[in-house]
Short mmCIF file of C-alpha atoms in Angstrom, two decimals:
data_model
loop_
_atom_site.label_atom_id
_atom_site.label_comp_id
_atom_site.label_asym_id
_atom_site.label_seq_id
_atom_site.Cartn_x
_atom_site.Cartn_y
_atom_site.Cartn_z
CA GLY U 28 13.16 -6.00 -23.77
CA ASP U 29 10.02 -6.35 -21.76
CA SER U 30 6.79 -7.33 -23.48
CA VAL U 31 3.20 -8.25 -22.69
CA THR U 32 1.05 -10.50 -24.85
CA GLN U 33 -2.70 -10.72 -24.49
CA MET U 34 -5.59 -11.90 -26.62
CA GLU U 35 -6.85 -8.96 -28.66
CA GLY U 36 -10.44 -9.91 -29.29
CA PRO U 37 -13.01 -8.69 -29.56
CA VAL U 38 -14.26 -11.14 -26.99
CA THR U 39 -18.05 -11.36 -26.99
CA LEU U 40 -19.88 -13.02 -24.08
CA SER U 41 -23.38 -13.19 -22.75
CA GLU U 42 -24.26 -11.63 -19.42
CA GLU U 43 -23.40 -13.87 -16.44
CA ALA U 44 -20.85 -15.86 -18.44
CA PHE U 45 -17.41 -16.71 -17.05
CA LEU U 46 -14.58 -14.52 -18.32
CA THR U 47 -10.91 -15.30 -18.85
CA ILE U 48 -8.55 -12.94 -20.63
CA ASN U 49 -5.09 -14.43 -21.00
CA CYS U 50 -1.95 -12.41 -20.40
CA THR U 51 1.67 -13.56 -20.55
CA TYR U 52 4.80 -11.48 -20.15
CA THR U 53 8.54 -11.40 -20.61
CA ALA U 54 10.67 -9.25 -18.36
CA THR U 55 14.35 -8.90 -17.52
CA GLY U 56 13.73 -8.14 -13.86
CA TYR U 57 11.07 -9.05 -11.33
CA PRO U 58 8.06 -7.03 -12.44
CA SER U 59 4.85 -5.90 -10.88
CA LEU U 60 1.78 -6.79 -12.91
CA PHE U 61 -1.37 -4.79 -13.56
CA TRP U 62 -4.71 -4.90 -15.27
CA TYR U 63 -6.10 -1.58 -16.49
CA VAL U 64 -9.59 -0.98 -17.93
CA GLN U 65 -10.60 1.65 -20.46
CA TYR U 66 -14.32 2.39 -20.76
CA PRO U 67 -15.54 4.04 -23.97
CA GLY U 68 -14.36 7.63 -24.27
CA GLU U 69 -12.36 7.53 -21.06
CA GLY U 70 -8.77 7.17 -19.93
CA LEU U 71 -7.33 4.09 -18.26
CA GLN U 72 -8.22 3.05 -14.73
CA LEU U 73 -6.27 0.59 -12.62
CA LEU U 74 -8.41 -2.51 -12.06
CA LEU U 75 -6.03 -4.63 -9.98
CA LYS U 76 -2.38 -5.36 -9.40
CA ALA U 77 0.06 -7.91 -7.95
CA THR U 78 3.63 -7.24 -6.95
CA LYS U 79 5.08 -10.69 -6.27
CA ALA U 80 4.70 -14.31 -7.25
CA ASP U 81 1.49 -16.03 -6.13
CA ASP U 82 -0.11 -12.71 -5.17
CA LYS U 83 -3.75 -12.43 -6.19
CA GLY U 84 -5.12 -9.04 -7.16
CA SER U 85 -8.87 -8.54 -7.00
CA ASN U 86 -11.40 -5.76 -7.53
CA LYS U 87 -15.04 -5.47 -8.65
CA GLY U 88 -15.32 -9.27 -8.94
CA PHE U 89 -12.24 -9.52 -11.17
CA GLU U 90 -9.21 -11.57 -10.09
CA ALA U 91 -5.75 -12.30 -11.43
CA THR U 92 -2.92 -14.36 -9.91
CA TYR U 93 0.78 -13.63 -10.51
CA ARG U 94 2.22 -16.90 -11.83
CA LYS U 95 6.00 -16.64 -12.11
CA GLU U 96 6.49 -20.20 -13.32
CA THR U 97 4.25 -19.64 -16.33
CA THR U 98 4.93 -15.86 -16.61
CA SER U 99 1.20 -15.26 -16.69
CA PHE U 100 -1.39 -12.94 -15.12
CA HIS U 101 -4.73 -14.07 -16.51
CA LEU U 102 -7.81 -11.97 -15.71
CA GLU U 103 -10.95 -13.80 -14.57
CA LYS U 104 -14.48 -12.95 -13.49
CA GLY U 105 -17.13 -15.44 -12.54
CA SER U 106 -20.19 -13.62 -13.89
CA VAL U 107 -19.82 -10.67 -16.24
CA GLN U 108 -22.26 -7.80 -16.63
CA VAL U 109 -23.08 -5.52 -19.54
CA SER U 110 -21.31 -2.73 -17.66
CA ASP U 111 -18.04 -4.69 -17.88
CA SER U 112 -17.87 -3.96 -21.62
CA ALA U 113 -14.59 -2.14 -22.11
CA VAL U 114 -11.02 -2.59 -23.29
CA TYR U 115 -8.74 -4.38 -20.80
CA PHE U 116 -4.98 -3.88 -20.79
CA CYS U 117 -2.45 -6.11 -19.10
CA ALA U 118 0.73 -4.27 -18.09
CA LEU U 119 3.97 -4.72 -16.23
CA SER U 120 6.35 -2.42 -14.41
CA ASP U 121 9.93 -3.63 -14.43
CA LEU U 122 12.07 -0.88 -13.00
CA GLY U 123 14.91 -3.29 -12.44
CA GLY U 124 15.17 -3.93 -16.14
CA GLY U 125 14.60 -0.48 -17.57
CA ALA U 126 12.79 2.57 -16.31
CA ASP U 127 10.12 3.13 -18.90
CA GLY U 128 7.12 3.10 -16.65
CA LEU U 129 4.56 0.58 -17.74
CA THR U 130 4.74 -1.84 -20.66
CA PHE U 131 1.28 -2.59 -22.00
CA GLY U 132 -0.29 -5.35 -24.01
CA LYS U 133 -2.35 -4.31 -27.02
CA GLY U 134 -5.63 -4.52 -25.14
CA THR U 135 -8.60 -6.88 -25.27
CA HIS U 136 -11.95 -5.47 -26.33
CA LEU U 137 -14.66 -7.15 -24.25
CA ILE U 138 -18.29 -6.98 -25.35
CA ILE U 139 -21.00 -8.28 -23.00
CA GLN U 140 -24.41 -8.86 -24.54
CA PRO U 141 -27.60 -8.83 -22.43
CA GLU C 9 -8.87 15.41 -5.10
CA ALA C 10 -8.48 16.34 -8.76
CA GLY C 11 -7.21 13.62 -11.04
CA VAL C 12 -4.79 13.90 -13.92
CA THR C 13 -6.01 16.58 -16.30
CA GLN C 14 -5.06 16.95 -19.94
CA SER C 15 -5.71 19.74 -22.39
CA PRO C 16 -6.99 20.18 -24.95
CA THR C 17 -9.34 17.20 -25.23
CA HIS C 18 -9.29 17.41 -29.01
CA LEU C 19 -6.75 18.95 -31.36
CA ILE C 20 -6.83 19.15 -35.14
CA LYS C 21 -3.65 20.11 -36.99
CA THR C 22 -2.43 19.98 -40.55
CA ARG C 23 0.58 18.01 -41.68
CA GLY C 24 3.83 19.82 -40.96
CA GLN C 25 2.47 21.90 -38.09
CA GLN C 26 3.44 21.60 -34.44
CA ALA C 27 1.19 20.37 -31.64
CA THR C 28 1.50 21.08 -27.92
CA LEU C 29 -0.31 18.88 -25.42
CA ARG C 30 -0.49 19.62 -21.71
CA CYS C 31 -0.81 17.51 -18.59
CA SER C 32 -1.32 18.35 -14.93
CA PRO C 33 -0.54 15.47 -12.58
CA ILE C 34 -2.30 14.64 -9.36
CA SER C 35 -1.15 16.95 -6.58
CA GLY C 36 1.96 15.51 -4.95
CA HIS C 37 2.89 13.30 -7.89
CA THR C 38 6.34 13.96 -9.29
CA SER C 39 6.45 11.48 -12.17
CA VAL C 40 4.64 12.05 -15.47
CA TYR C 41 4.43 9.56 -18.32
CA TRP C 42 3.26 10.10 -21.88
CA TYR C 43 1.80 7.33 -24.04
CA GLN C 44 0.53 7.22 -27.59
CA GLN C 45 -2.54 5.10 -28.26
CA ALA C 46 -2.83 4.73 -32.01
CA LEU C 47 -5.55 2.64 -33.57
CA GLY C 48 -4.55 -1.00 -33.64
CA LEU C 49 -1.19 -0.43 -31.93
CA GLY C 50 -2.09 -0.37 -28.27
CA LEU C 51 -0.28 1.96 -25.88
CA GLN C 52 3.25 2.93 -26.81
CA PHE C 53 5.51 4.52 -24.21
CA LEU C 54 6.73 7.97 -25.27
CA LEU C 55 8.40 9.80 -22.39
CA TRP C 56 8.91 9.67 -18.65
CA TYR C 57 9.65 12.76 -16.56
CA ASP C 58 10.47 12.79 -12.88
CA GLU C 59 11.47 15.76 -10.75
CA GLY C 60 11.84 17.93 -13.84
CA GLU C 61 14.20 15.59 -15.66
CA GLU C 62 13.61 13.35 -18.65
CA ARG C 63 14.29 9.83 -17.29
CA ASN C 64 13.59 7.78 -20.36
CA ARG C 65 12.01 7.91 -23.79
CA GLY C 66 10.45 5.30 -25.99
CA ASN C 67 11.23 4.43 -29.57
CA PHE C 68 9.96 7.65 -31.15
CA PRO C 69 11.76 10.16 -33.39
CA PRO C 70 13.27 13.36 -31.92
CA ARG C 71 10.37 15.46 -33.20
CA PHE C 72 8.50 14.10 -30.18
CA SER C 73 9.78 16.06 -27.20
CA GLY C 74 8.57 17.48 -23.96
CA ARG C 75 9.40 18.97 -20.64
CA GLN C 76 8.31 19.01 -17.04
CA PHE C 77 7.86 22.27 -15.17
CA PRO C 78 8.74 23.03 -11.53
CA ASN C 79 5.12 22.42 -10.53
CA TYR C 80 5.44 18.94 -12.15
CA SER C 81 3.02 19.67 -14.97
CA SER C 82 4.24 18.61 -18.36
CA GLU C 83 4.07 19.43 -22.05
CA LEU C 84 4.41 17.11 -24.99
CA ASN C 85 5.46 18.74 -28.25
CA VAL C 86 5.19 17.09 -31.62
CA ASN C 87 6.94 18.90 -34.46
CA ALA C 88 6.55 18.43 -38.20
CA LEU C 89 3.31 16.52 -37.75
CA GLU C 90 2.68 13.50 -39.92
CA LEU C 91 -0.64 11.82 -40.67
CA GLU C 92 0.37 8.76 -38.65
CA ASP C 93 0.75 10.92 -35.54
CA SER C 94 -3.04 10.92 -35.30
CA ALA C 95 -3.78 9.14 -32.02
CA LEU C 96 -5.00 9.47 -28.47
CA TYR C 97 -2.19 10.79 -26.28
CA LEU C 98 -2.46 9.74 -22.67
CA CYS C 99 -0.68 11.23 -19.72
CA ALA C 100 -0.23 9.41 -16.42
CA SER C 101 1.26 10.39 -13.09
CA SER C 102 2.60 8.51 -10.09
CA SER C 103 3.92 9.47 -6.71
CA GLU C 104 7.00 7.31 -6.50
CA GLN C 105 9.12 4.88 -8.38
CA GLY C 106 9.23 1.34 -7.26
CA LEU C 107 7.65 -2.00 -7.85
CA GLY C 108 3.91 -1.84 -7.66
CA THR C 109 3.74 1.87 -8.34
CA GLU C 110 0.29 2.74 -9.55
CA ALA C 111 -0.05 5.20 -12.42
CA PHE C 112 -3.16 7.35 -12.72
CA PHE C 113 -4.25 8.30 -16.22
CA GLY C 114 -5.90 11.36 -17.66
CA GLN C 115 -8.69 11.30 -20.23
CA GLY C 116 -6.29 11.93 -23.08
CA THR C 117 -5.92 14.37 -25.95
CA ARG C 118 -7.23 13.20 -29.30
CA LEU C 119 -4.85 14.55 -31.95
CA THR C 120 -6.00 14.45 -35.54
CA VAL C 121 -3.56 15.36 -38.31
CA VAL C 122 -5.13 16.17 -41.66
#
């Protein structure tokens, strides 16, 4: 079945540091890939997405590129802020391989210190 | 435009009781997904409803059930509650099925079984 693997953390960085959160996936079809963010006490919000190989999703300074050859969708940001502290979930949607909506990774807890 | 709304926000039940959780999707969305977010386990797919029909369910016992009403709102029922059912239950809705479909999440219902 489909699966998503991401570093669980917590990941602790100083403000203005460079961020990378790794995400790799396995899928039977040709999935779309997503990053969701969950701020404390809130539900999940879509951060960015990519629907085909070599697509780059971007939002709020975050970027991720769909790499089919390495089955990866790593999240990056050049300079993080305290307000970026949250849990980040990598996810895929693979309707060709099984209609169960989104398959999520376990989430990466990001802590940004001033 | 109102987002996905879930009720109640918190629910405390005793072991063996039944819990009913409710979800109202974004207006115009026909698909509703339910996820369980238990501590340390990430998001686990529970159920997917579309156009009033159950389309798929995750690897959960039959005491987890639900339905979707003609107005596309949904209920999740958990019978014979067990302590390990304590979790945040998230509902999401989307407007169509297809690659790249974005799901919008509610704030969740925190279920505590004592």
